[in-house]
Tab-separated table of C-alpha atoms and ligand atoms in Angstrom:
chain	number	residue	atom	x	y	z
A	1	UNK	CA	16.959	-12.718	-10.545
A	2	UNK	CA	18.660	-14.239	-13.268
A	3	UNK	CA	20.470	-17.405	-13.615
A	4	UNK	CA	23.711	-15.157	-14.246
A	5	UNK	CA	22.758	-13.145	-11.368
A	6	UNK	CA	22.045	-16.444	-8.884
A	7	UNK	CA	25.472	-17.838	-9.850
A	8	UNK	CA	27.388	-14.680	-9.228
A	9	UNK	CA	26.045	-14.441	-5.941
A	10	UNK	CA	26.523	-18.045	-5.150
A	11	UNK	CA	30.284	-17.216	-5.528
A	12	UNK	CA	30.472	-14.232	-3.583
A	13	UNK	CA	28.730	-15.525	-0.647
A	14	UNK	CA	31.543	-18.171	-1.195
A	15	UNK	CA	34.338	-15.189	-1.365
A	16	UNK	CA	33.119	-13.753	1.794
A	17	UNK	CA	32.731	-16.376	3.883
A	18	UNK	CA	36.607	-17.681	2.993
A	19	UNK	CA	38.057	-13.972	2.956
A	20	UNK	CA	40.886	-13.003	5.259
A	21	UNK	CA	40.249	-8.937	4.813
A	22	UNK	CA	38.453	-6.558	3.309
A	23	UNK	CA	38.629	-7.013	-0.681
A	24	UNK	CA	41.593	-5.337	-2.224
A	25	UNK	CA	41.222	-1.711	-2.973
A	26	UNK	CA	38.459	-1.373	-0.709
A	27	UNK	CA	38.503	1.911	1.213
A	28	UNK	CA	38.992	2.451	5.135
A	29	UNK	CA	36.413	4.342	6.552
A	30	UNK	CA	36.614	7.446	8.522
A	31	UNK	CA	34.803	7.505	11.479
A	32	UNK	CA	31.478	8.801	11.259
A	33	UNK	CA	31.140	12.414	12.937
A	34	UNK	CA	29.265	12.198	16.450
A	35	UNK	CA	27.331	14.921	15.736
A	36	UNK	CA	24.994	13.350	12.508
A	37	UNK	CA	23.537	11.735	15.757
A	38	UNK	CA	23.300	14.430	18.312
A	39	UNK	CA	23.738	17.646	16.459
A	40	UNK	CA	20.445	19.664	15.478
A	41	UNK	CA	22.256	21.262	12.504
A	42	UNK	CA	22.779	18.113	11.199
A	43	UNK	CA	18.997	17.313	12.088
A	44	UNK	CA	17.666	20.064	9.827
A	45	UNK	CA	20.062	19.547	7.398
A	46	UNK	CA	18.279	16.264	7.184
A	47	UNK	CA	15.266	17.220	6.531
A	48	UNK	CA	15.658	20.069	4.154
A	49	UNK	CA	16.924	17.852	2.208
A	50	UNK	CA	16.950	14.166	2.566
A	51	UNK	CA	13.793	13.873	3.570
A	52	UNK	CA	12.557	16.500	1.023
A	53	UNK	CA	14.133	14.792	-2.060
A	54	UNK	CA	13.198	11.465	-1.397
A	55	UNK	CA	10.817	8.658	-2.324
A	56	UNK	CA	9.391	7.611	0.563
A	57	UNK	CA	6.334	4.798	1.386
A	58	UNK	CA	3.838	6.616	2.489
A	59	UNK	CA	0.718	3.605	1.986
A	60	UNK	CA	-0.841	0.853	-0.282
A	61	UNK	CA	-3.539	0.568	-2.503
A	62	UNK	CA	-5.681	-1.714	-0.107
A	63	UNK	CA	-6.547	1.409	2.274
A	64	UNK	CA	-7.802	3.461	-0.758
A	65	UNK	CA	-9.050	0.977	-2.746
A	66	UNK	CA	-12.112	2.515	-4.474
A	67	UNK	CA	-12.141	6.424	-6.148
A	68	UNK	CA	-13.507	9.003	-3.460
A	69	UNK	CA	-10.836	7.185	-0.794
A	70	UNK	CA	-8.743	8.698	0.841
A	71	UNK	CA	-6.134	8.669	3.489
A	72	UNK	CA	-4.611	11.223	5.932
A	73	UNK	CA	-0.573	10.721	5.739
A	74	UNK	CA	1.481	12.463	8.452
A	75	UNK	CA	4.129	10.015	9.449
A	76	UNK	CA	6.660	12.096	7.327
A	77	UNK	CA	5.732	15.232	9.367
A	78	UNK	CA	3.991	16.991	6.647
A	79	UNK	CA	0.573	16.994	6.432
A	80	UNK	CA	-0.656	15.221	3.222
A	81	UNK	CA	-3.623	13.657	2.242
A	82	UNK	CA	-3.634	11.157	-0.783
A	83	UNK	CA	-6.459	10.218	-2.895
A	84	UNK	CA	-7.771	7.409	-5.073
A	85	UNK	CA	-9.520	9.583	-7.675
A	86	UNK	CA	-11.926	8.820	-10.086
A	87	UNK	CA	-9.254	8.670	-13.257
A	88	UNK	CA	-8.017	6.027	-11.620
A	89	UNK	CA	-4.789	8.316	-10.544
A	90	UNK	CA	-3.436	8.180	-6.806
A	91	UNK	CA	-2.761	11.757	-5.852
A	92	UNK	CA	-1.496	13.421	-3.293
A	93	UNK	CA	-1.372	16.977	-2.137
A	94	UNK	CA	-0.855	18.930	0.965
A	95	UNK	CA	-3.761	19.429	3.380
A	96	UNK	CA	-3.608	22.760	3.595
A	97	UNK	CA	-7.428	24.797	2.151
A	98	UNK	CA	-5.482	27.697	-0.317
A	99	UNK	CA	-8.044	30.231	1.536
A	100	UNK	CA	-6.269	30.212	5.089
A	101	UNK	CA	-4.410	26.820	5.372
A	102	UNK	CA	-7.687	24.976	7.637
A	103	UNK	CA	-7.422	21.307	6.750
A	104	UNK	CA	-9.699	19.615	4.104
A	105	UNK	CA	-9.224	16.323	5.856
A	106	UNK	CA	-8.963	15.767	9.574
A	107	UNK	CA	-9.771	12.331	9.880
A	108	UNK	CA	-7.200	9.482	9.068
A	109	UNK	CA	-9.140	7.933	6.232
A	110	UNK	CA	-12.638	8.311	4.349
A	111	UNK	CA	-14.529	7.987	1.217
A	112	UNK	CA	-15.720	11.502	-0.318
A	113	UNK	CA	-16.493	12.370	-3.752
A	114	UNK	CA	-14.849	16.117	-2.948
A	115	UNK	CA	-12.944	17.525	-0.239
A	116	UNK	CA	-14.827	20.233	1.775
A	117	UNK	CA	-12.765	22.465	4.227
A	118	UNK	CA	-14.242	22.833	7.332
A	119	UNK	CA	-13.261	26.516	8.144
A	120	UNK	CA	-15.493	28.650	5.674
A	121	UNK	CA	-16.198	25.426	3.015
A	122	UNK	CA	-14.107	25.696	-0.216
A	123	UNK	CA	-14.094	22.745	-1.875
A	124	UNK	CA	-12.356	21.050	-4.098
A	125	UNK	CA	-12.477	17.856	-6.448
A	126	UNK	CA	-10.201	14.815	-6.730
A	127	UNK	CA	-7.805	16.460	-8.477
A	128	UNK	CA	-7.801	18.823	-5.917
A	129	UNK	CA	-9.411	21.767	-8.103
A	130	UNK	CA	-10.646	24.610	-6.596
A	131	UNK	CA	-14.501	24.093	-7.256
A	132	UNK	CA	-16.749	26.274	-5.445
A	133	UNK	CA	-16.335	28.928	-2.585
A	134	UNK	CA	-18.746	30.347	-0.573
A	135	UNK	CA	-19.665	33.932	-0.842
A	136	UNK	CA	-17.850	34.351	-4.244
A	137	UNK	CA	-19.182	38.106	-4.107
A	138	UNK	CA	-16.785	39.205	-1.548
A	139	UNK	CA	-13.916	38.244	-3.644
A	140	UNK	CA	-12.879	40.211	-6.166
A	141	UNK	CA	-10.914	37.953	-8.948
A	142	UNK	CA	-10.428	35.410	-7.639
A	143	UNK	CA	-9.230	33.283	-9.976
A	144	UNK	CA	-10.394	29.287	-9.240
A	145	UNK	CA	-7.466	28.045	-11.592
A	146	UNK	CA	-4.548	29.690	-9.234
A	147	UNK	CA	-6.608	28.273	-6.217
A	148	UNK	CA	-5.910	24.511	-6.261
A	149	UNK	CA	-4.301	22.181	-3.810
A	150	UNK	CA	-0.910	22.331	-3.468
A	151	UNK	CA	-0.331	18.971	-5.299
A	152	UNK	CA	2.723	16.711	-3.862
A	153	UNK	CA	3.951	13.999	-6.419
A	154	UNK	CA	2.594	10.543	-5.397
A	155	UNK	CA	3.587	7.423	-7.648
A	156	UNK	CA	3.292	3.943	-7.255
A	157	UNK	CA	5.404	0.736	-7.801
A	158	UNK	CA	2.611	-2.089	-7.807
A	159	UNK	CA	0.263	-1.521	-5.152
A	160	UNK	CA	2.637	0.261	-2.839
A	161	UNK	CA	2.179	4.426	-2.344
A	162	UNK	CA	5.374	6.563	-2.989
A	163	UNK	CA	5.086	9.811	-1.966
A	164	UNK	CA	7.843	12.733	-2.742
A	165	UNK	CA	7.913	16.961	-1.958
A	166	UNK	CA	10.449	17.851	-4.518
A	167	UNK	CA	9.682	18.750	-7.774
A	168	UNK	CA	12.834	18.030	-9.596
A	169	UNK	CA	13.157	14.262	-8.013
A	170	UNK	CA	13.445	11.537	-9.992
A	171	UNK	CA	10.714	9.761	-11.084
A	172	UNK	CA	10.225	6.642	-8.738
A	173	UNK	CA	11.427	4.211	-11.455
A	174	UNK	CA	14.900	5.592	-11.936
A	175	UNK	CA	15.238	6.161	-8.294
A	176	UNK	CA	14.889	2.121	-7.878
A	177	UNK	CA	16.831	1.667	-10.575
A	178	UNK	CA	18.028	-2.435	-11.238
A	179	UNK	CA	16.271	-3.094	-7.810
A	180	UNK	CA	12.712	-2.602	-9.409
A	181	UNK	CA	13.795	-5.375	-11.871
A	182	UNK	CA	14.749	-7.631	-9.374
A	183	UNK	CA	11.601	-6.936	-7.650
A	184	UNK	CA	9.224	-7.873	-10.327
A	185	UNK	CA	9.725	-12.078	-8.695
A	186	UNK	CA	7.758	-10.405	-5.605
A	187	UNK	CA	4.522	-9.358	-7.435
A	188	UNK	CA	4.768	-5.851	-5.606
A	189	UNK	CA	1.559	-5.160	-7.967
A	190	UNK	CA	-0.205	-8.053	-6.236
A	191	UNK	CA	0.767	-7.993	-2.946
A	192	UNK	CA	-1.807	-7.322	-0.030
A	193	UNK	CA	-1.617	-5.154	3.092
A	194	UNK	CA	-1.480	-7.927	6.209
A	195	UNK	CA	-0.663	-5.461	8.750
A	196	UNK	CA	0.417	-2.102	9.927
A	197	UNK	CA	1.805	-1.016	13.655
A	198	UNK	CA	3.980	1.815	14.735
A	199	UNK	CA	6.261	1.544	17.675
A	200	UNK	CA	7.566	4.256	19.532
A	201	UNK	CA	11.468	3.794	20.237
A	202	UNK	CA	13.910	5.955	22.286
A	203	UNK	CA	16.736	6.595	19.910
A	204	UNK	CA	17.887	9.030	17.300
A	205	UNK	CA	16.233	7.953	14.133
A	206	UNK	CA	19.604	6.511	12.647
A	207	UNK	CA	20.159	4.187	15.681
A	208	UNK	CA	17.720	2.219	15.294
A	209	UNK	CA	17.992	1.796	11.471
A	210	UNK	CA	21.379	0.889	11.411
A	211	UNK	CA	20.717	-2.178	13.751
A	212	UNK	CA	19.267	-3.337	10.867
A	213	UNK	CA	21.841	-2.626	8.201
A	214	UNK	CA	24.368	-5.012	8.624
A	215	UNK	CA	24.591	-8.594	10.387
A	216	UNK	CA	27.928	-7.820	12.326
A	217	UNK	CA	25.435	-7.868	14.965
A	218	UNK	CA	23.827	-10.900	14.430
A	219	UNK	CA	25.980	-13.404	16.765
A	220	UNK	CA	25.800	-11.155	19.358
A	221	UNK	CA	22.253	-9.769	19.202
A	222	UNK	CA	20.442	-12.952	18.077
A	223	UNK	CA	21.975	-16.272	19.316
A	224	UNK	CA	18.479	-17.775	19.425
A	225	UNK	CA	17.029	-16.949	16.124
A	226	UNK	CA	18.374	-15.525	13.281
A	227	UNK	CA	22.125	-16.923	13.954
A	228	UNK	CA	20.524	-20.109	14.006
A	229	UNK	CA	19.039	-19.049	10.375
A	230	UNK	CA	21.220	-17.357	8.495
A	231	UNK	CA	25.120	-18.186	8.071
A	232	UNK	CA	26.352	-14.061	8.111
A	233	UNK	CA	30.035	-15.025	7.691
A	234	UNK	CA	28.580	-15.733	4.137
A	235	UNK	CA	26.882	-12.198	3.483
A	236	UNK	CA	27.414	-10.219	0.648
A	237	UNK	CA	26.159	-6.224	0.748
A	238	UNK	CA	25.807	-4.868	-2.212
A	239	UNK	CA	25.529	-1.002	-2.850
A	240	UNK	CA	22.894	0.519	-5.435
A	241	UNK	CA	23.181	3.831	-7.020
A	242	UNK	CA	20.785	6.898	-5.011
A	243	UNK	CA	22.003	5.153	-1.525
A	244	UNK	CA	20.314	1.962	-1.830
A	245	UNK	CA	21.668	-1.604	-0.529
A	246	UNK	CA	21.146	-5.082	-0.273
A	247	UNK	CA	22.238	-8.497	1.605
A	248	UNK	CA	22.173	-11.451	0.657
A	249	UNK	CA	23.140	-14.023	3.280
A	250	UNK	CA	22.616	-17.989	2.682
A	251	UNK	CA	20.433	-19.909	5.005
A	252	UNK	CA	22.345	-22.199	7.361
A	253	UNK	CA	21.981	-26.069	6.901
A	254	UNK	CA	19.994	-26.697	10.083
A	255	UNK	CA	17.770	-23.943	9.614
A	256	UNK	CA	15.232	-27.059	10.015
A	257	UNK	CA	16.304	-27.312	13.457
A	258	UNK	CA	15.425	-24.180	14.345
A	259	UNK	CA	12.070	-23.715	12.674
A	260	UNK	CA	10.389	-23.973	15.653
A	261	UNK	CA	10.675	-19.994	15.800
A	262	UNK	CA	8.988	-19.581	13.143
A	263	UNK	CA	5.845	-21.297	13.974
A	264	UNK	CA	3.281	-22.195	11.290
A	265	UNK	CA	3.974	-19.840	7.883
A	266	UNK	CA	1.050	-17.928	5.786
A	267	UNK	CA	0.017	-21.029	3.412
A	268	UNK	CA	-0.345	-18.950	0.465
A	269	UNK	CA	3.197	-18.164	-1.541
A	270	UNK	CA	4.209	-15.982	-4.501
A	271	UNK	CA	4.899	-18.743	-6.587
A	272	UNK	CA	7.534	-16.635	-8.900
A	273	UNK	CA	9.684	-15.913	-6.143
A	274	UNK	CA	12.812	-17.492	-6.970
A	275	UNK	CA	15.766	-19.027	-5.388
A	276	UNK	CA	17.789	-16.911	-3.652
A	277	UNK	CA	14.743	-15.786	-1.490
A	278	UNK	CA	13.808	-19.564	-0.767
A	279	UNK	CA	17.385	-19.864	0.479
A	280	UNK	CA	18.849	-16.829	1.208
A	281	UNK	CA	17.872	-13.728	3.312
A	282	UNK	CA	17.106	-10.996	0.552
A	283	UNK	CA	17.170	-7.741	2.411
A	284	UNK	CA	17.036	-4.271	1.139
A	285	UNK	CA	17.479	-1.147	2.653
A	286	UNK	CA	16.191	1.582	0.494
A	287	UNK	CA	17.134	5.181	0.786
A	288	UNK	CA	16.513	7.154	3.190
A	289	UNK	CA	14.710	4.788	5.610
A	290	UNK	CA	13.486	1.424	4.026
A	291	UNK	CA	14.435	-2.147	5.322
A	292	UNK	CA	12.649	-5.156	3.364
A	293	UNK	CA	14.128	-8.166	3.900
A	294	UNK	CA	11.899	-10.153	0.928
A	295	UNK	CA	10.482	-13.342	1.194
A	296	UNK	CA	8.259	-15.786	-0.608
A	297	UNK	CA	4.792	-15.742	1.881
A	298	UNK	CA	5.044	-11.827	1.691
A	299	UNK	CA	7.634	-9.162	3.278
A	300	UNK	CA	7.804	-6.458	5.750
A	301	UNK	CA	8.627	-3.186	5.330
A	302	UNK	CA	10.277	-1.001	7.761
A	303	UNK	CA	10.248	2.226	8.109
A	304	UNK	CA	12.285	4.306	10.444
A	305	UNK	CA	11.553	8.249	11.105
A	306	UNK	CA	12.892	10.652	13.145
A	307	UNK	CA	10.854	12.152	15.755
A	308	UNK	CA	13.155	15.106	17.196
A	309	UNK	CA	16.800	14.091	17.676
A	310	UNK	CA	16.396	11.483	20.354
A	311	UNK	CA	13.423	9.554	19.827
A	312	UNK	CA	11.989	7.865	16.943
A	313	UNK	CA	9.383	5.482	15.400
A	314	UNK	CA	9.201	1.904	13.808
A	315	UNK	CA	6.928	1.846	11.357
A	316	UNK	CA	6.110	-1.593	10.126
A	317	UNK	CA	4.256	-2.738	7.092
A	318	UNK	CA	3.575	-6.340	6.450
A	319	UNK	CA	2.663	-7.176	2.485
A	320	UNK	CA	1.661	-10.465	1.774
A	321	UNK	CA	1.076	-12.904	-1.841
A	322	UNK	CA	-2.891	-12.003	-2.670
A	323	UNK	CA	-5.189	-14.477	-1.202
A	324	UNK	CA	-7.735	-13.263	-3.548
A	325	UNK	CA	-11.572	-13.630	-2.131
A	326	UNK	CA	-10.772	-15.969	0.382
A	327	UNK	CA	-9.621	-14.883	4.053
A	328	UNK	CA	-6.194	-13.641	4.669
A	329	UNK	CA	-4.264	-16.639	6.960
A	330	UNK	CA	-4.326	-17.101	10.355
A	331	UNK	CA	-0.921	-17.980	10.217
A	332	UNK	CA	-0.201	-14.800	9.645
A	333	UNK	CA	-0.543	-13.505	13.360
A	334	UNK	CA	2.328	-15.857	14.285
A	335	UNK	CA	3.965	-15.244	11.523
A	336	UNK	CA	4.485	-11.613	12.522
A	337	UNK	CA	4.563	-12.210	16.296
A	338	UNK	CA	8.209	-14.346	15.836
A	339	UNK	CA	9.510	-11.854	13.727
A	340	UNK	CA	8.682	-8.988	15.863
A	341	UNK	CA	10.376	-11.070	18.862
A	342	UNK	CA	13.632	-10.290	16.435
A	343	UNK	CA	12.611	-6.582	16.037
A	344	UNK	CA	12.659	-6.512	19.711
A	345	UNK	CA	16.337	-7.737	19.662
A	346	UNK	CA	17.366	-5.037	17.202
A	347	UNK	CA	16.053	-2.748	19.244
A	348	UNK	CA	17.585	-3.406	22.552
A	349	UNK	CA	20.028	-0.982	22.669
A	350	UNK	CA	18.802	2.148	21.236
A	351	UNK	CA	17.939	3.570	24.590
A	352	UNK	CA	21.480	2.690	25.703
A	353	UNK	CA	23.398	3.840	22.367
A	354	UNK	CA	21.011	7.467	22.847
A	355	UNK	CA	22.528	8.206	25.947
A	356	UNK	CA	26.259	7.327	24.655
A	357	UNK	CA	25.571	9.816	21.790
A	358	UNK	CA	24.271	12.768	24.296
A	359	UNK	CA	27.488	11.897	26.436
A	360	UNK	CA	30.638	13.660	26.422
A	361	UNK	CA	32.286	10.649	25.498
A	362	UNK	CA	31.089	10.067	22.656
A	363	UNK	CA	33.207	11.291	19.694
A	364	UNK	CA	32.393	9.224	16.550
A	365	UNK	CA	31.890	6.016	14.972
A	366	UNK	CA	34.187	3.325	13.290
A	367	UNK	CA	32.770	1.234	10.457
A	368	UNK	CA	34.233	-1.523	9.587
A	369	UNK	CA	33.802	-3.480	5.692
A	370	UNK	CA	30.890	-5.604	6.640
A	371	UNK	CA	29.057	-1.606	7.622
A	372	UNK	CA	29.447	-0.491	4.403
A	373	UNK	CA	25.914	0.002	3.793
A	374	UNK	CA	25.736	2.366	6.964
A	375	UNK	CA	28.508	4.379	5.500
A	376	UNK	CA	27.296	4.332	2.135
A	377	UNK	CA	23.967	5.679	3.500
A	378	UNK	CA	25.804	8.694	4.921
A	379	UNK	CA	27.946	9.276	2.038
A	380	UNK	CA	24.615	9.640	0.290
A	381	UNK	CA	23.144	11.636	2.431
A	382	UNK	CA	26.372	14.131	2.112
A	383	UNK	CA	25.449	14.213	-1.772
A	384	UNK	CA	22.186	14.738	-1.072
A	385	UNK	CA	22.393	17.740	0.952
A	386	UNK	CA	25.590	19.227	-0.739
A	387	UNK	CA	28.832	18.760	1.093
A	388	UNK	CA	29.140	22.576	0.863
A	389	UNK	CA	26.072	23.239	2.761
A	390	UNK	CA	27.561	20.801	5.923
A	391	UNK	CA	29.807	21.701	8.505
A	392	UNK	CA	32.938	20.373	8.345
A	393	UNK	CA	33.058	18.856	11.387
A	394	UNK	CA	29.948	16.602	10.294
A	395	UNK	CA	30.726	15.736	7.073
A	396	UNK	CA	31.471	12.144	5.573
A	397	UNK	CA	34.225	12.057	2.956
A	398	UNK	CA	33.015	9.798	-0.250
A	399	UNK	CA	35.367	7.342	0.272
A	400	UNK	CA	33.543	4.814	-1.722
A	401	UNK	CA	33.943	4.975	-5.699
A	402	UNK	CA	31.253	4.143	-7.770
A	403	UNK	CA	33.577	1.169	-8.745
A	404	UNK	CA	31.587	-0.125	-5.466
A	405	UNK	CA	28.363	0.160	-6.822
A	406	UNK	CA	26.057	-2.015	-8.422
A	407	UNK	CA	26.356	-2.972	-11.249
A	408	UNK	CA	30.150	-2.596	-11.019
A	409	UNK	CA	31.295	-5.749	-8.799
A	410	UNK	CA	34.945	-5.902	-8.295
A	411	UNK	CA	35.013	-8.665	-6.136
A	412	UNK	CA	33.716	-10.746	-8.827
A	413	UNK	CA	37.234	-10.269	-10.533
A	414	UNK	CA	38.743	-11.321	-7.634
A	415	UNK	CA	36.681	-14.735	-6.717
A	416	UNK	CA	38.803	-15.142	-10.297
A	417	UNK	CA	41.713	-14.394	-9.761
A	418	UNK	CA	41.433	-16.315	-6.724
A	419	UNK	CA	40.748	-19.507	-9.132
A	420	UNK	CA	43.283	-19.002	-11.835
B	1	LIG	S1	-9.468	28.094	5.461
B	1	LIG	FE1	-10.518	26.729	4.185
B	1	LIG	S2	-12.235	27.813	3.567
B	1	LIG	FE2	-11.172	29.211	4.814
B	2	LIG	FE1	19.192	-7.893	13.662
């Protein structure tokens, strides 16, 4: 982040923590429609098409990290399996064998100089080219070239794995957009994989990831830690263009009085992180299902995905600055073990909020300013899947103008007014 950049968020984090409203001229919010958390239509509608279109994390360089690697990747409910080749390329493709859809991989990760399928042995190289089949007499024509892996398109940003089934996506670089630039402080292309755990949670998909985009909650849901860290009256959400957001909140001044939570911290920084990260929470949420909050020792991502309508899972990846030959800290264990005490906070009530949602009672949700990153989410979605194609009982009206989104900053203009 720029010095520019730095000093306009200094003042908004000053605007919202002295504001007595919303900011002029910016919208109410609907209620969200009950049913984008209980309805199956909506469900589908999801993943025809959000999770479809999408970039979405699907690994890092450090589990593949020599050619003939290779890594089973299910989590998004397709089956996949990416490959560290020997141009150098990542690549991904369905596994699905083009004779009768047997899998060419069935363990979760390997080293093979080709991929053989188990069912009658077709195999194929790591580009996933059809190479040799056995009894090529019986077939008449075949023709190797129309035989391939289905290819899906697999980029990277740094060492990180994006993986996305549409064809006429972005590429990953416009997707990210400004937030790639403001990304290049964390070394993404240096940073190591510390850890990786899934946990199983009982709530729609969307439950639990909201808990963790916005810090309405935070009084409320985390007196002992993170209220004690962070000063949220002072947040400032910013919106991104493809559904993306951020928050920036300022560290509170006795944050050294309650360090004690976070117990002993990975020695080894990213020395180019810069200020606001030192003092701030930096936390992005990255559409559809992406919550980093950033930080100078390393970051976790996490992941939320849907598994059926009322249940989901946490996927959690820890990155961390490269500690090159030497061993990865020991700090880290602790590290991760106090944040995931705060995880567990988030995700107290999704088992409670499920069963509001499956109850007659439940008829929508009210949003207020400090959610607009939950409603901008939706509003995406909407886009996403074409308004036309939703019923209109569980659509979102766009309510919020790109005027609202980054780099447009009306509240800037305001903090001025406010001064003249
Ligand atoms: S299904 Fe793979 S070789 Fe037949
Ligand atoms: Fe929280």
């Amino acid at each position: 982040m720029n010095k520019q950049e730095i000093h306009d968020l200094r003042r908004l984090m000053d605007y919202e923590g002295s504001r007595n409203g919303p900011p002029i001229g910016f919208p109410k919010f609907p209620d969200l429609p009950a049913g984008r958390y209980n309805d199956v239509r909506f469900q589908e509608l999801e993943k025809q098409h959000v999770w479809r279109k999408s970039w979405l994390l699907a690994g890092h360089i450090d589990e593949i990290p020599e050619p003939g690697c290779y890594k089973l990747w299910e989590t998004s409910g397709q089956p996949v399996v990416i490959i560290h080749s020997r141009s150098g390329a990542i690549n991904a493709f369905y596994n699905t064998c083009s004779h009768r859809g047997a899998p060419v991989v069935q363990e979760a990760s390997g080293k093979r100089a080709r991929l053989s399928c188990k069912y009658h042995g077709w195999t194929y190289d790591d580009e996933g080219k059809l190479v040799s089949v056995r009894d090529p007499r019986d077939f008449v024509d075949l023709d190797f070239s129309c035989r391939s892996l289905r290819s899906v398109r697999c980029e990277r940003f740094g060492n990180l794995i994006f993986v996305n089934f549409d064809a006429d996506a972005p590429a990953l670089k416009e997707w990210l957009g400004s937030i790639a630039g403001e990304w290049d402080e964390f070394r993404f292309d240096q940073v190591r994989l510390v850890d990786h755990y899934v946990w199983d949670l009982n709530s729609n998909w969307k439950i639990a990831m909201e808990a963790n985009m916005e810090v309405y909650h935070v009084k409320s849901i985390h007196p002992a830690t993170v209220d004690l860290l962070l000063d949220s009256d002072k947040n400032v959400n910013t919106i991104y263009p493809y559904g993306h957001g951020r928050m920036v909140a300022p560290s509170r001044e006795m944050v050294g009085q309650a360090k004690p939570y976070l117990s002993g911290t990975p020695e080894i920084d990213i020395p180019t992180v810069g200020e606001i990260a030192r003092t701030c929470t930096q936390s992005y949420g990255m559409f559809p299902n992406w919550v980093s909050p950033l930080g100078s020792y390393g970051f976790p991502v996490l992941l939320f995905w849907p598994n059926g309508l009322d249940k989901c899972k946490l996927e959690v990846w820890w990155f961390g600055a490269d500690w090159g030959s030497g061993k990865k800290s020991p700090n880290w264990d602790g590290y991760i073990a106090a944040f995931n005490e705060v995880l567990k906070e988030d995700t107290e009530f999704g088992k409670w909020i499920q069963k509001s949602v499956e109850s007659y009672g439940f008829k929508g949700v009210p949003l207020s300013y400090q959610e607009m990153r939950i409603y901008y989410w939706h509003q995406t979605a909407d886009r996403m899947i074409g308004s036309e194609n939703i019923p209109p009982e569980l659509r979102v009206e766009p309510v919020i103008g790109e005027e609202w989104v980054y780099p447009n900053e009306p509240r800037l203009n305001l903090v001025k007014m406010a001064a003249e």
